[in-house]
Every structure is written in structure tokens, then in C-alpha cells.
Tab-separated table of C-alpha atoms in Angstrom:
chain	number	residue	atom	x	y	z
P	37	UNK	CA	0.018	0.055	-0.032
P	38	UNK	CA	1.238	3.480	-0.854
P	39	UNK	CA	-0.101	6.758	0.506
P	40	UNK	CA	-0.115	10.289	-0.798
P	41	UNK	CA	-0.781	13.674	0.915
P	42	UNK	CA	-0.028	15.824	-2.110
P	43	UNK	CA	-2.312	18.931	-2.266
P	44	UNK	CA	-4.678	17.695	0.400
P	45	UNK	CA	-5.029	21.269	1.710
P	46	UNK	CA	-5.496	22.729	-1.762
P	47	UNK	CA	-9.207	22.134	-2.044
P	48	UNK	CA	-11.073	24.124	-4.771
P	49	UNK	CA	-13.473	27.018	-3.824
P	50	UNK	CA	-16.923	25.531	-3.456
P	51	UNK	CA	-20.130	27.234	-4.654
P	52	UNK	CA	-22.705	28.194	-1.966
P	53	UNK	CA	-25.234	25.502	-1.502
P	54	UNK	CA	-28.908	26.567	-2.108
P	55	UNK	CA	-32.276	24.973	-1.948
P	56	UNK	CA	-33.690	24.776	-5.538
P	57	UNK	CA	-37.447	25.180	-5.360
P	58	UNK	CA	-39.167	25.886	-8.678
P	59	UNK	CA	-37.263	28.880	-10.169
P	60	UNK	CA	-36.012	29.958	-6.861
P	61	UNK	CA	-32.591	29.322	-5.200
P	62	UNK	CA	-32.891	29.837	-1.464
P	63	UNK	CA	-29.751	30.417	0.526
P	64	UNK	CA	-31.359	29.808	3.942
P	65	UNK	CA	-33.505	27.079	5.389
P	66	UNK	CA	-34.561	25.860	8.858
P	67	UNK	CA	-30.916	25.492	9.961
P	68	UNK	CA	-27.451	24.798	8.722
P	69	UNK	CA	-24.948	21.806	8.599
P	70	UNK	CA	-21.275	22.083	8.646
P	71	UNK	CA	-19.937	20.123	5.655
P	72	UNK	CA	-16.679	18.441	6.353
P	73	UNK	CA	-14.160	17.471	3.787
P	74	UNK	CA	-13.452	13.687	4.345
P	75	UNK	CA	-9.868	14.061	3.096
P	76	UNK	CA	-8.939	16.767	5.600
P	77	UNK	CA	-11.454	16.587	8.379
P	78	UNK	CA	-12.089	20.305	8.075
P	79	UNK	CA	-15.302	22.273	7.566
P	80	UNK	CA	-15.467	23.539	3.970
P	81	UNK	CA	-19.039	24.740	3.602
P	82	UNK	CA	-22.271	25.599	5.409
P	83	UNK	CA	-25.312	23.813	4.007
P	84	UNK	CA	-28.756	25.194	4.457
P	85	UNK	CA	-31.161	22.511	5.734
P	86	UNK	CA	-34.726	22.500	4.408
P	87	UNK	CA	-37.431	22.709	6.978
P	88	UNK	CA	-41.066	21.582	6.779
P	89	UNK	CA	-42.151	24.842	5.056
P	90	UNK	CA	-39.418	24.509	2.454
P	91	UNK	CA	-40.567	20.942	1.728
P	92	UNK	CA	-44.146	22.110	1.418
P	93	UNK	CA	-43.072	24.945	-1.009
P	94	UNK	CA	-41.093	22.453	-3.121
P	95	UNK	CA	-43.841	19.863	-3.294
P	96	UNK	CA	-46.388	22.531	-4.181
P	97	UNK	CA	-44.035	23.813	-7.035
P	98	UNK	CA	-43.621	20.260	-8.246
P	99	UNK	CA	-47.308	19.588	-8.166
P	100	UNK	CA	-47.991	22.702	-10.217
P	101	UNK	CA	-45.156	21.874	-12.688
P	102	UNK	CA	-46.487	18.286	-13.054
P	103	UNK	CA	-49.505	19.514	-14.867
P	104	UNK	CA	-47.341	21.245	-17.390
P	105	UNK	CA	-44.764	18.397	-17.802
P	106	UNK	CA	-47.440	15.694	-18.120
P	107	UNK	CA	-49.067	17.647	-20.938
P	108	UNK	CA	-45.725	18.257	-22.670
P	109	UNK	CA	-45.507	16.060	-25.814
P	110	UNK	CA	-43.524	12.926	-25.253
P	111	UNK	CA	-41.093	13.797	-27.975
P	112	UNK	CA	-40.293	16.989	-26.273
P	113	UNK	CA	-39.750	15.250	-22.999
P	114	UNK	CA	-37.430	12.848	-24.836
P	115	UNK	CA	-35.433	15.720	-26.313
P	116	UNK	CA	-34.983	17.385	-22.949
P	117	UNK	CA	-33.652	14.160	-21.294
P	118	UNK	CA	-31.283	13.492	-24.207
P	119	UNK	CA	-30.062	17.105	-23.924
P	120	UNK	CA	-29.571	16.641	-20.273
P	121	UNK	CA	-27.404	13.466	-20.857
P	122	UNK	CA	-25.225	15.537	-23.122
P	123	UNK	CA	-24.937	18.463	-20.669
P	124	UNK	CA	-23.971	15.987	-17.834
P	125	UNK	CA	-21.124	14.771	-19.961
P	126	UNK	CA	-20.071	18.401	-20.932
P	127	UNK	CA	-19.896	19.185	-17.102
P	128	UNK	CA	-17.905	16.165	-16.199
P	129	UNK	CA	-15.085	18.294	-14.665
P	130	UNK	CA	-17.655	20.149	-12.475
P	131	UNK	CA	-19.292	16.854	-11.446
P	132	UNK	CA	-15.867	15.412	-10.643
P	133	UNK	CA	-14.771	18.427	-8.578
P	134	UNK	CA	-18.039	18.665	-6.601
P	135	UNK	CA	-18.232	14.884	-6.315
P	136	UNK	CA	-14.817	14.843	-4.590
P	137	UNK	CA	-16.007	17.701	-2.297
P	138	UNK	CA	-19.197	15.815	-1.499
P	139	UNK	CA	-17.737	12.577	-0.158
P	140	UNK	CA	-14.099	12.215	-1.181
P	141	UNK	CA	-14.725	9.801	-4.156
P	142	UNK	CA	-11.596	9.301	-6.278
P	143	UNK	CA	-11.473	11.567	-9.336
P	144	UNK	CA	-10.958	8.590	-11.685
P	145	UNK	CA	-13.996	6.900	-10.278
P	146	UNK	CA	-16.023	10.091	-10.715
P	147	UNK	CA	-15.169	10.373	-14.523
P	148	UNK	CA	-16.455	6.837	-14.911
P	149	UNK	CA	-19.587	7.742	-12.900
P	150	UNK	CA	-20.353	10.742	-15.180
P	151	UNK	CA	-20.228	8.437	-18.162
P	152	UNK	CA	-22.428	5.849	-16.544
P	153	UNK	CA	-24.909	8.514	-15.384
P	154	UNK	CA	-25.235	9.956	-18.846
P	155	UNK	CA	-26.008	6.561	-20.198
P	156	UNK	CA	-28.788	6.064	-17.652
P	157	UNK	CA	-30.295	9.457	-18.608
P	158	UNK	CA	-29.957	8.770	-22.335
P	159	UNK	CA	-31.529	5.256	-21.892
P	160	UNK	CA	-34.696	6.796	-20.309
P	161	UNK	CA	-34.651	9.699	-22.689
P	162	UNK	CA	-34.932	7.128	-25.440
P	163	UNK	CA	-37.986	5.607	-23.710
P	164	UNK	CA	-39.770	8.881	-23.157
P	165	UNK	CA	-41.566	8.928	-26.551
P	166	UNK	CA	-42.084	5.130	-26.719
P	167	UNK	CA	-43.835	4.578	-23.430
P	168	UNK	CA	-45.836	1.360	-22.729
P	169	UNK	CA	-49.184	3.088	-22.584
P	170	UNK	CA	-51.296	0.079	-22.021
P	171	UNK	CA	-53.403	-2.394	-24.083
P	172	UNK	CA	-56.887	-2.696	-25.647
P	173	UNK	CA	-59.394	-5.349	-24.750
P	174	UNK	CA	-62.831	-6.053	-26.115
P	175	UNK	CA	-65.749	-8.552	-25.645
P	176	UNK	CA	-67.596	-8.962	-29.013
P	177	UNK	CA	-71.239	-9.817	-29.402
P	178	UNK	CA	-74.466	-8.239	-28.022
P	179	UNK	CA	-73.806	-6.404	-24.839
P	180	UNK	CA	-70.103	-6.596	-25.314
P	181	UNK	CA	-67.694	-3.902	-24.157
P	182	UNK	CA	-64.581	-2.163	-25.312
P	183	UNK	CA	-61.825	-1.306	-22.859
P	184	UNK	CA	-58.316	-0.083	-22.613
P	185	UNK	CA	-55.690	0.323	-19.896
P	186	UNK	CA	-53.749	3.528	-19.438
P	187	UNK	CA	-50.350	3.899	-17.698
P	188	UNK	CA	-50.456	7.168	-15.787
P	189	UNK	CA	-47.637	9.097	-14.081
P	190	UNK	CA	-48.234	9.421	-10.303
P	191	UNK	CA	-47.526	13.109	-10.004
P	192	UNK	CA	-44.931	14.211	-7.442
P	193	UNK	CA	-42.242	11.635	-6.624
P	194	UNK	CA	-40.432	12.106	-3.338
P	195	UNK	CA	-36.811	11.161	-4.037
P	196	UNK	CA	-34.394	10.506	-1.240
P	197	UNK	CA	-30.892	9.713	-2.297
P	198	UNK	CA	-27.907	8.414	-0.439
P	199	UNK	CA	-24.620	10.111	0.293
P	200	UNK	CA	-22.202	7.456	-1.085
P	201	UNK	CA	-23.081	7.909	-4.865
P	202	UNK	CA	-25.209	10.976	-5.307
P	203	UNK	CA	-24.799	11.364	-9.110
P	204	UNK	CA	-25.628	7.724	-9.789
P	205	UNK	CA	-28.615	7.840	-7.406
P	206	UNK	CA	-29.903	10.823	-9.360
P	207	UNK	CA	-29.387	9.072	-12.679
P	208	UNK	CA	-31.060	5.875	-11.574
P	209	UNK	CA	-34.149	7.604	-10.251
P	210	UNK	CA	-34.829	11.026	-11.875
P	211	UNK	CA	-34.692	10.278	-15.628
P	212	UNK	CA	-37.120	7.348	-15.343
P	213	UNK	CA	-39.577	9.406	-13.264
P	214	UNK	CA	-39.344	12.326	-15.681
P	215	UNK	CA	-39.747	10.118	-18.848
P	216	UNK	CA	-42.958	8.794	-17.338
P	217	UNK	CA	-44.227	12.359	-16.961
P	218	UNK	CA	-43.783	12.864	-13.259
P	219	UNK	CA	-42.197	15.780	-11.299
P	220	UNK	CA	-39.635	15.121	-8.554
P	221	UNK	CA	-38.481	16.634	-5.252
P	222	UNK	CA	-34.987	15.312	-4.426
P	223	UNK	CA	-33.598	15.287	-0.947
P	224	UNK	CA	-29.926	14.623	-0.978
P	225	UNK	CA	-28.109	13.918	2.201
P	226	UNK	CA	-26.771	16.931	4.062
P	227	UNK	CA	-23.374	15.125	3.878
P	228	UNK	CA	-23.335	15.452	0.055
P	229	UNK	CA	-25.262	18.543	-1.188
P	230	UNK	CA	-23.156	19.648	-4.073
P	231	UNK	CA	-23.865	17.131	-6.789
P	232	UNK	CA	-27.667	17.402	-6.740
P	233	UNK	CA	-27.473	21.160	-6.718
P	234	UNK	CA	-25.232	21.134	-9.743
P	235	UNK	CA	-27.572	18.668	-11.487
P	236	UNK	CA	-30.345	21.356	-11.376
P	237	UNK	CA	-28.400	23.615	-13.644
P	238	UNK	CA	-28.070	21.243	-16.657
P	239	UNK	CA	-31.700	20.207	-16.044
P	240	UNK	CA	-32.979	23.700	-16.588
P	241	UNK	CA	-30.577	24.279	-19.443
P	242	UNK	CA	-31.964	21.124	-21.116
P	243	UNK	CA	-35.444	22.575	-21.184
P	244	UNK	CA	-37.030	20.842	-18.223
P	245	UNK	CA	-39.431	23.349	-16.808
P	246	UNK	CA	-38.807	24.950	-13.390
P	247	UNK	CA	-40.516	22.974	-10.705
P	248	UNK	CA	-40.237	19.634	-12.409
P	249	UNK	CA	-36.911	19.057	-10.655
P	250	UNK	CA	-36.469	20.510	-7.114
P	251	UNK	CA	-33.539	19.964	-4.726
P	252	UNK	CA	-33.704	20.234	-0.874
P	253	UNK	CA	-30.649	19.385	1.174
P	254	UNK	CA	-31.815	18.283	4.584
P	255	UNK	CA	-31.704	15.822	7.401
P	256	UNK	CA	-34.289	13.413	8.836
P	257	UNK	CA	-36.892	16.178	9.520
P	258	UNK	CA	-36.884	17.169	5.786
P	259	UNK	CA	-37.022	13.547	4.727
P	260	UNK	CA	-40.006	12.760	7.059
P	261	UNK	CA	-41.908	15.797	5.765
P	262	UNK	CA	-41.328	14.868	2.222
P	263	UNK	CA	-42.481	11.201	2.762
P	264	UNK	CA	-45.576	12.337	4.656
P	265	UNK	CA	-46.699	15.157	2.271
P	266	UNK	CA	-50.103	14.326	0.878
P	267	UNK	CA	-49.200	15.536	-2.614
P	268	UNK	CA	-46.218	13.192	-2.816
P	269	UNK	CA	-47.723	10.161	-4.561
P	270	UNK	CA	-44.826	7.798	-4.414
P	271	UNK	CA	-41.444	7.560	-2.626
P	272	UNK	CA	-38.189	6.175	-3.938
P	273	UNK	CA	-35.344	5.863	-1.465
P	274	UNK	CA	-31.782	4.602	-1.549
P	275	UNK	CA	-30.080	4.069	1.826
P	276	UNK	CA	-30.021	1.775	4.813
P	277	UNK	CA	-32.615	-0.667	6.080
P	278	UNK	CA	-33.203	1.103	9.350
P	279	UNK	CA	-34.150	4.404	7.628
P	280	UNK	CA	-36.132	2.386	5.113
P	281	UNK	CA	-38.230	0.899	7.964
P	282	UNK	CA	-39.259	4.308	9.160
P	283	UNK	CA	-40.101	5.344	5.593
P	284	UNK	CA	-42.128	2.242	5.030
P	285	UNK	CA	-44.044	2.711	8.227
P	286	UNK	CA	-44.867	6.366	7.247
P	287	UNK	CA	-46.027	5.347	3.782
P	288	UNK	CA	-48.128	2.495	5.234
P	289	UNK	CA	-50.362	5.121	6.928
P	290	UNK	CA	-51.804	6.079	3.600
P	291	UNK	CA	-50.809	3.065	1.549
P	292	UNK	CA	-48.380	5.207	-0.393
P	293	UNK	CA	-46.231	3.061	-2.771
P	294	UNK	CA	-42.519	3.190	-2.423
P	295	UNK	CA	-39.355	1.863	-4.172
P	296	UNK	CA	-36.451	0.909	-1.931
P	297	UNK	CA	-32.829	0.254	-2.948
P	298	UNK	CA	-31.063	-0.766	0.194
P	299	UNK	CA	-27.976	-2.489	1.478
P	300	UNK	CA	-26.111	-5.696	0.650
P	301	UNK	CA	-23.556	-8.141	1.829
P	302	UNK	CA	-22.963	-9.520	-1.583
P	303	UNK	CA	-21.012	-12.872	-1.925
P	304	UNK	CA	-18.162	-13.378	-4.519
P	305	UNK	CA	-17.834	-17.059	-5.326
P	306	UNK	CA	-14.457	-18.162	-6.659
P	307	UNK	CA	-14.058	-21.696	-7.824
P	308	UNK	CA	-10.715	-23.485	-8.397
P	309	UNK	CA	-11.208	-23.557	-12.237
P	310	UNK	CA	-11.533	-19.787	-12.440
P	311	UNK	CA	-8.843	-17.423	-13.826
P	312	UNK	CA	-7.439	-16.702	-10.376
P	313	UNK	CA	-5.370	-13.784	-11.312
P	314	UNK	CA	-8.262	-11.865	-12.908
P	315	UNK	CA	-10.628	-12.946	-10.090
P	316	UNK	CA	-8.193	-11.726	-7.460
P	317	UNK	CA	-7.765	-8.367	-9.162
P	318	UNK	CA	-11.511	-7.956	-9.523
P	319	UNK	CA	-12.098	-8.964	-5.819
P	320	UNK	CA	-9.517	-6.432	-4.522
P	321	UNK	CA	-10.640	-3.632	-6.689
P	322	UNK	CA	-14.307	-4.079	-6.036
P	323	UNK	CA	-13.820	-4.264	-2.356
P	324	UNK	CA	-11.433	-1.314	-1.988
P	325	UNK	CA	-11.132	0.667	-5.120
P	326	UNK	CA	-14.806	1.473	-5.637
P	327	UNK	CA	-15.435	4.194	-3.132
P	328	UNK	CA	-13.402	2.377	-0.428
P	329	UNK	CA	-16.046	-0.178	0.106
P	330	UNK	CA	-18.878	2.348	0.556
P	331	UNK	CA	-21.429	0.917	-1.929
P	332	UNK	CA	-24.385	-1.473	-1.448
P	333	UNK	CA	-23.732	-3.856	-4.335
P	334	UNK	CA	-19.987	-4.493	-3.752
P	335	UNK	CA	-18.766	-8.044	-3.151
P	336	UNK	CA	-17.744	-7.659	0.498
P	337	UNK	CA	-17.800	-11.460	1.165
P	338	UNK	CA	-15.344	-13.596	-0.750
P	339	UNK	CA	-16.157	-17.311	-0.767
P	340	UNK	CA	-13.216	-19.380	-2.087
P	341	UNK	CA	-13.024	-23.047	-3.007
P	342	UNK	CA	-10.907	-24.859	-0.392
P	343	UNK	CA	-8.297	-26.185	-2.721
P	344	UNK	CA	-7.198	-22.706	-3.814
P	345	UNK	CA	-8.188	-20.892	-0.667
P	346	UNK	CA	-4.781	-19.956	0.868
P	347	UNK	CA	-3.259	-19.169	-2.595
P	348	UNK	CA	-6.192	-16.845	-3.444
P	349	UNK	CA	-6.451	-15.069	-0.196
P	350	UNK	CA	-2.733	-14.270	-0.433
P	351	UNK	CA	-3.144	-12.900	-3.956
P	352	UNK	CA	-5.982	-10.606	-2.811
P	353	UNK	CA	-4.068	-9.283	0.124
P	354	UNK	CA	-1.010	-8.608	-2.037
P	355	UNK	CA	-2.886	-6.663	-4.610
P	356	UNK	CA	-4.658	-4.617	-1.944
P	357	UNK	CA	-1.238	-3.699	-0.615
P	358	UNK	CA	-0.336	-2.060	-3.996
P	359	UNK	CA	-3.261	0.260	-4.104
P	360	UNK	CA	-2.589	3.910	-3.583
P	361	UNK	CA	-4.420	5.515	-0.615
P	362	UNK	CA	-4.732	9.226	-0.254
P	363	UNK	CA	-5.795	12.396	-2.060
P	364	UNK	CA	-8.947	11.829	-4.118
P	365	UNK	CA	-7.962	14.631	-6.349
P	366	UNK	CA	-5.014	12.677	-7.791
P	367	UNK	CA	-6.047	10.583	-10.839
P	368	UNK	CA	-3.946	7.567	-9.767
P	369	UNK	CA	-5.455	7.355	-6.218
P	370	UNK	CA	-7.393	4.105	-5.758
P	371	UNK	CA	-8.452	4.165	-2.105
P	372	UNK	CA	-10.048	7.300	-0.656
P	373	UNK	CA	-11.306	8.405	2.739
P	374	UNK	CA	-14.543	7.107	4.185
P	375	UNK	CA	-17.308	9.637	4.758
P	376	UNK	CA	-16.752	10.783	8.406
P	377	UNK	CA	-15.532	9.958	11.902
P	378	UNK	CA	-18.663	7.983	12.698
P	379	UNK	CA	-17.849	5.697	9.845
P	380	UNK	CA	-14.285	5.314	11.080
P	381	UNK	CA	-15.661	4.363	14.524
P	382	UNK	CA	-18.026	1.817	13.068
P	383	UNK	CA	-15.313	0.278	11.012
P	384	UNK	CA	-12.821	0.147	13.929
P	385	UNK	CA	-15.489	-1.499	16.078
P	386	UNK	CA	-16.287	-4.199	13.485
P	387	UNK	CA	-12.559	-4.841	12.820
P	388	UNK	CA	-11.883	-5.242	16.558
P	389	UNK	CA	-14.762	-7.623	17.061
P	390	UNK	CA	-13.631	-9.702	13.888
P	391	UNK	CA	-10.206	-10.079	15.550
P	392	UNK	CA	-11.871	-11.264	18.884
P	393	UNK	CA	-14.081	-13.672	16.761
P	394	UNK	CA	-10.980	-15.458	15.527
P	395	UNK	CA	-10.719	-14.090	11.938
P	396	UNK	CA	-7.161	-13.956	10.566
P	397	UNK	CA	-5.980	-10.478	9.630
P	398	UNK	CA	-3.955	-10.412	6.383
P	399	UNK	CA	-3.487	-6.722	5.864
P	400	UNK	CA	-4.747	-3.360	7.111
P	401	UNK	CA	-6.753	-3.288	10.265
P	402	UNK	CA	-5.791	0.163	11.732
P	403	UNK	CA	-6.747	3.800	10.807
P	404	UNK	CA	-4.011	5.604	8.893
P	405	UNK	CA	-2.000	8.194	10.799
P	406	UNK	CA	0.805	10.502	9.984
P	407	UNK	CA	-0.104	13.199	7.445
P	408	UNK	CA	-3.397	11.368	6.643
P	409	UNK	CA	-4.530	11.421	10.302
P	410	UNK	CA	-6.768	14.471	10.068
P	411	UNK	CA	-8.861	12.882	7.224
P	412	UNK	CA	-10.976	9.808	7.545
P	413	UNK	CA	-8.648	7.265	5.910
P	414	UNK	CA	-8.745	3.525	6.575
P	415	UNK	CA	-6.567	1.149	4.616
P	416	UNK	CA	-7.679	-1.952	2.583
P	417	UNK	CA	-8.238	-4.577	5.217
P	418	UNK	CA	-8.510	-8.321	4.436
P	419	UNK	CA	-9.660	-10.982	6.960
P	420	UNK	CA	-9.422	-14.694	6.245
P	421	UNK	CA	-11.073	-17.530	8.022
P	422	UNK	CA	-14.202	-15.466	8.711
P	423	UNK	CA	-17.008	-17.586	10.296
P	424	UNK	CA	-20.240	-17.533	8.265
P	425	UNK	CA	-22.308	-16.661	11.300
P	426	UNK	CA	-19.999	-13.801	12.509
P	427	UNK	CA	-20.826	-10.168	12.437
P	428	UNK	CA	-18.302	-9.528	9.729
P	429	UNK	CA	-19.971	-12.070	7.447
P	430	UNK	CA	-23.496	-10.999	8.138
P	431	UNK	CA	-23.484	-7.144	8.505
P	432	UNK	CA	-22.509	-4.359	6.124
P	433	UNK	CA	-19.340	-2.652	7.043
P	434	UNK	CA	-19.630	0.057	4.390
P	435	UNK	CA	-15.858	0.480	4.397
P	436	UNK	CA	-12.729	-1.101	2.908
P	437	UNK	CA	-13.006	-4.486	4.767
P	438	UNK	CA	-13.172	-7.773	3.070
P	439	UNK	CA	-14.196	-11.128	4.686
P	440	UNK	CA	-12.849	-14.373	3.139
P	441	UNK	CA	-14.414	-17.809	3.914
P	442	UNK	CA	-13.585	-21.236	2.421
P	443	UNK	CA	-16.040	-23.661	1.005
P	444	UNK	CA	-15.741	-27.335	0.079
P	445	UNK	CA	-18.190	-27.737	-2.884
P	446	UNK	CA	-20.863	-25.973	-4.928
P	447	UNK	CA	-23.677	-26.791	-2.478
P	448	UNK	CA	-21.898	-25.277	0.396
P	449	UNK	CA	-20.968	-22.201	-1.613
P	450	UNK	CA	-24.646	-21.678	-2.433
P	451	UNK	CA	-25.725	-22.113	1.157
P	452	UNK	CA	-23.044	-19.638	2.405
P	453	UNK	CA	-23.912	-17.050	-0.296
P	454	UNK	CA	-27.602	-17.163	0.577
P	455	UNK	CA	-27.034	-17.276	4.283
P	456	UNK	CA	-27.688	-13.530	5.115
P	457	UNK	CA	-30.688	-11.232	5.270
P	458	UNK	CA	-29.562	-9.416	2.119
P	459	UNK	CA	-30.198	-10.277	-1.486
P	460	UNK	CA	-28.822	-7.495	-3.797
P	461	UNK	CA	-25.973	-8.802	-5.882
P	462	UNK	CA	-23.962	-12.025	-6.420
P	463	UNK	CA	-20.667	-12.650	-8.202
P	464	UNK	CA	-19.300	-15.891	-9.620
P	465	UNK	CA	-15.927	-16.811	-10.997
P	466	UNK	CA	-15.708	-20.148	-12.918
P	467	UNK	CA	-14.792	-21.580	-16.346
P	468	UNK	CA	-17.615	-24.001	-16.216
P	469	UNK	CA	-20.576	-22.423	-18.191
P	470	UNK	CA	-23.006	-24.967	-16.879
P	471	UNK	CA	-22.036	-24.154	-13.208
P	472	UNK	CA	-22.460	-20.427	-13.938
P	473	UNK	CA	-25.969	-20.975	-15.106
P	474	UNK	CA	-26.745	-23.233	-12.089
P	475	UNK	CA	-25.421	-20.520	-9.709
P	476	UNK	CA	-27.198	-17.652	-11.503
P	477	UNK	CA	-30.432	-19.529	-10.779
P	478	UNK	CA	-29.552	-20.613	-7.290
P	479	UNK	CA	-28.293	-17.400	-5.764
P	480	UNK	CA	-31.030	-15.503	-4.024
P	481	UNK	CA	-30.163	-12.009	-5.297
P	482	UNK	CA	-31.520	-9.492	-7.684
P	483	UNK	CA	-28.395	-9.603	-9.856
P	484	UNK	CA	-25.731	-12.183	-10.499
P	485	UNK	CA	-22.485	-11.213	-12.365
P	486	UNK	CA	-20.250	-14.007	-13.847
P	487	UNK	CA	-16.558	-13.584	-14.490
P	488	UNK	CA	-16.429	-9.861	-14.078
P	489	UNK	CA	-19.656	-8.914	-15.939
P	490	UNK	CA	-20.760	-5.399	-15.049
P	491	UNK	CA	-23.879	-5.004	-12.892
P	492	UNK	CA	-26.215	-2.006	-12.442
P	493	UNK	CA	-26.380	-0.956	-16.085
P	494	UNK	CA	-29.192	1.142	-17.457
P	495	UNK	CA	-30.792	-1.460	-19.739
P	496	UNK	CA	-31.287	-4.045	-17.071
P	497	UNK	CA	-33.240	-4.048	-13.827
P	498	UNK	CA	-31.330	-3.537	-10.587
P	499	UNK	CA	-32.924	-4.305	-7.228
P	500	UNK	CA	-33.001	-6.770	-4.449
P	501	UNK	CA	-34.941	-8.866	-1.992
P	502	UNK	CA	-35.062	-9.141	1.757
P	503	UNK	CA	-33.112	-6.379	3.450
P	504	UNK	CA	-31.887	-5.256	0.130
P	505	UNK	CA	-35.182	-3.605	-0.816
P	506	UNK	CA	-38.235	-3.825	-3.041
P	507	UNK	CA	-38.776	-2.836	-6.729
P	508	UNK	CA	-36.276	-2.159	-9.441
P	509	UNK	CA	-34.182	0.677	-10.985
P	510	UNK	CA	-32.965	0.280	-14.520
P	511	UNK	CA	-34.500	-1.354	-17.580
P	512	UNK	CA	-38.151	-1.181	-18.610
P	513	UNK	CA	-38.970	-2.383	-15.104
P	514	UNK	CA	-37.412	0.799	-13.654
P	515	UNK	CA	-39.610	2.976	-15.889
P	516	UNK	CA	-42.755	1.061	-14.927
P	517	UNK	CA	-42.041	1.934	-11.248
P	518	UNK	CA	-43.231	5.472	-12.051
P	519	UNK	CA	-46.679	4.560	-13.545
P	520	UNK	CA	-49.887	3.500	-12.100
P	521	UNK	CA	-52.469	1.656	-14.070
P	522	UNK	CA	-56.174	2.602	-14.746
P	523	UNK	CA	-58.758	0.921	-16.845
P	524	UNK	CA	-61.410	2.590	-19.045
P	525	UNK	CA	-64.465	0.630	-20.235
P	526	UNK	CA	-67.232	1.439	-22.779
P	527	UNK	CA	-70.264	-0.708	-23.390
P	528	UNK	CA	-71.616	-1.094	-27.008
P	529	UNK	CA	-75.129	-0.143	-25.826
P	530	UNK	CA	-76.242	2.424	-23.251
P	531	UNK	CA	-78.951	0.271	-21.741
P	532	UNK	CA	-78.037	-2.737	-19.560
P	533	UNK	CA	-80.583	-5.511	-19.456
P	534	UNK	CA	-81.137	-7.608	-16.380
P	535	UNK	CA	-80.208	-10.652	-18.423
P	536	UNK	CA	-76.844	-9.205	-19.341
P	537	UNK	CA	-76.294	-8.139	-15.747
P	538	UNK	CA	-77.009	-11.575	-14.419
P	539	UNK	CA	-74.862	-13.033	-17.075
P	540	UNK	CA	-71.988	-10.828	-16.144
P	541	UNK	CA	-72.288	-11.317	-12.420
């Protein structure tokens, strides 16, 4: 492992954070939050926090704009979204700079994120004028009827996004909602206010009317007000299961539908016949190089066939040791800080308990000091011999900690992989195509990626089961989340005879 402190104190000047409500940019709210740069541990901005009245104003603005946006020709909505995808790409440097400021994500990762986000926007822009509007049914003969189903936008969508990947959260939710004809009120985390605020500029420039896209940085009070607002007709949330339980309980009061994309403890199954060098590089990079382990779909459990277990564990630990840790501004930085001191404390607690549980530490395991001590840096940490029932194998760390466990055969690998409350993603490495098909069907996850295939791409649904959530983002399924279905019927004759009535019922 190498570290760098170059230019950690030379952070760019950040724009003031505002609440974007309709055409208005508000500089004040119900309070403020001190935003801390994860790389330096220093306050770099004051974030206005939306209060209940700000939430109401934003929802009212979205409700008024919904009538306009819904009536906008589908072709025009498509053009706006396609233009937005182009503008996001054109603002890649701005999104990279503010993405680093938000949560310390590596610059190289953010460039790739901008590309992926634009593809999601472009995908749903392509659907906007080709929407699945419904189907026609008829019953022929005397007294028959003609009917058709309509797919209707809900209206205002309450959108609560997570702090770990704000641009991708926006791209996975907002374009689909807008393509379907809805308006949105987005509440980003107060920890990461900059990306969503920047997104509002290209949205307006792309021709999306004021009020169709609104942004309210805020904490739990703002989130609760948004979920409970009677004009919010559906809620989509990305985050942790505990917050999701509160949202679900609130929505249940009025039977408000919701879409939940939650956590994961995804297993990565490596068989002896796999390309072990590629599999080891993939395992190390996905555990440590993607936002330092702070993502829900990452393979944070590594299950390895017993015959290659020691060899493979050593490969992964060695690769992790080469990763550069430090300044996220540097293009060659791989591992970046975690979000805050609370995250450090959580990681340190889980690492300490893993040692006490008998897991074998191969590398890492202590917060980085020296010139990185002021930031929230934790090194790539690999544990071998992790017991399947232990905390480290069962709970999300949301940090750069990888748990490795051996298995004897395919049946045990499946049982271990399915042995948590989560069901978001699964990963398989094998040269046996028949085995890969068997495992893809046997793993109880919303997504299975074999031999390094990419997950969470725009054209395919992404979602989970169990504590990983409900519903889907991505693909046609992700678009259909933002419609409700109504049925219209017309009888061939105005009068209804008692005979026809008795026949029908």
C-alpha cells in the first residue's frame, strides 16, 4: 500500500449550497449543517437545511409543474432528457470536482460515474416517446364492451438519495420518473449537497421546466416531511434498512407506494477452475477501489473453494497492498477516505470484534495516521477464516474491509452465499458455463455477475430482495415503477338488461 498527501489542503473553492425550489434558489432554510471534507477533516461549507415549510413549497411547486410536464409532448420530454445527458457529460469536470467535495470519491471513479450517469439518462430519454401506454381489450357480441388500460404518471415523486453515490442515485431515479411524466423533489443527504445542486443547472438548461426538478438538502426532518406530504404520490429511497423501515411505516399510513434500494452483503464465489489472477484483481478492486467499500452492491464477502483458498487469499491481500491510498484529487489514487468520523468508529469496532471472533487479519486493520490522520482514511483490510455466522460475514461494514471464507463444494458455496438477510448482488468466477448457469439461478439475489460482468447498467433492472429492498431501477422495469394503471371501459349499448347483468355477475 502506498499513501499520498499531495495537495490535500489545496481544495477548490466551493459554490454556496442553495435550496432549488421551482425557479427559486434559497440560501437559507430551517438550519445549517457544517460540511466536512473527508480528506482533511475540516469544515469547507455551510449547508442550508430544508425545513417543513421549504418541503411544502417544493412539493407545491412540483405539483403545479407536473400539470405542465405531463401535458408536454412525449417527443419534447425525450429531447429534454437526451439534452440533459449531453450536458452532464459536458460538465464532467464540475461533477468530478463537486463529487470529490461531497464525499471524497476518487477523481478517476467520478469520471467513470459521469459516463455511466449520462448513459442512464440517455436510456430513459430514449424511452420517453415510446412509453408502454397500455393495451386494448374487447368483448364481442351483443352487450359486449370495449376497454383499454392507461399507464398514468403518479404526479410528485419524493426522491431521497444516499450520500455514497449522489450522481448515480440521481441518474437511476430521476430520468425514469421524468420520462414517465412525473415531477420530482429530491432530498440529497446533508453530507453530500453539491452534486444534486449542480444537476439542477443542466436540467434547466436542457429545457426541463422549473418545478419539475427540485432539490432540498436536509436531514431526517426534511425527509419525514417529504415522505408524509399528501401531494407526494410515491417515494423512492436509496439508503440503509433502518431508515427504510421508518419510511415504509410512514407510507403505510396512507398506503403510499414506495421503491427501496437498500444495502447488501454480496458474496463473490471463486471456484478453483476460475482465472485466479483476474478474479483476485476484481475482488480487490471491487472491495477497496470502488469508493473504499462504501457501496451497497460491492462483493464484500469472498467465498473461495478450499483447494485454492490460501493461494487466492494471499493474492488478494498482495494486490490490496499495492493500491494507492490518499488524495482523491489525484487521478492515480485508488483508495479514498470514508465519509466521516462516525464511519471510522463503526469500521474500527467491527474490525476489533472480527479479531476477537478469531478471523485472521492479512493486511490493514488500523486507521491511517501521519499526514493522513486528520482525514478519515482507513486502509484496505482483508480478513481470512471469517466464520459464516459472525458479524463480519452478516453485516454491512460500508468501508474497505473484505471477509474471506472457504467452501468445500458448490452446494456449500450456495448455502453460504444465501445465508444472510440481504439479497442484492452476487458474483461468480468459474470456467464451467453450466455451473455459472446453475449458480445464477440458485443465488437469491436481484443480480448475478459472472466472470467480471458489469452489474447495475441502465438497460437491465437492478434491485434486491429481503433487507436489500423492493422494486427495481434500470430497464423497462425501472420505468414502470413510475406509472400506475387505470382501466377505461365502454359498453356497446347504453342500456343494460337484467339478463346481461345476471350473465356478467
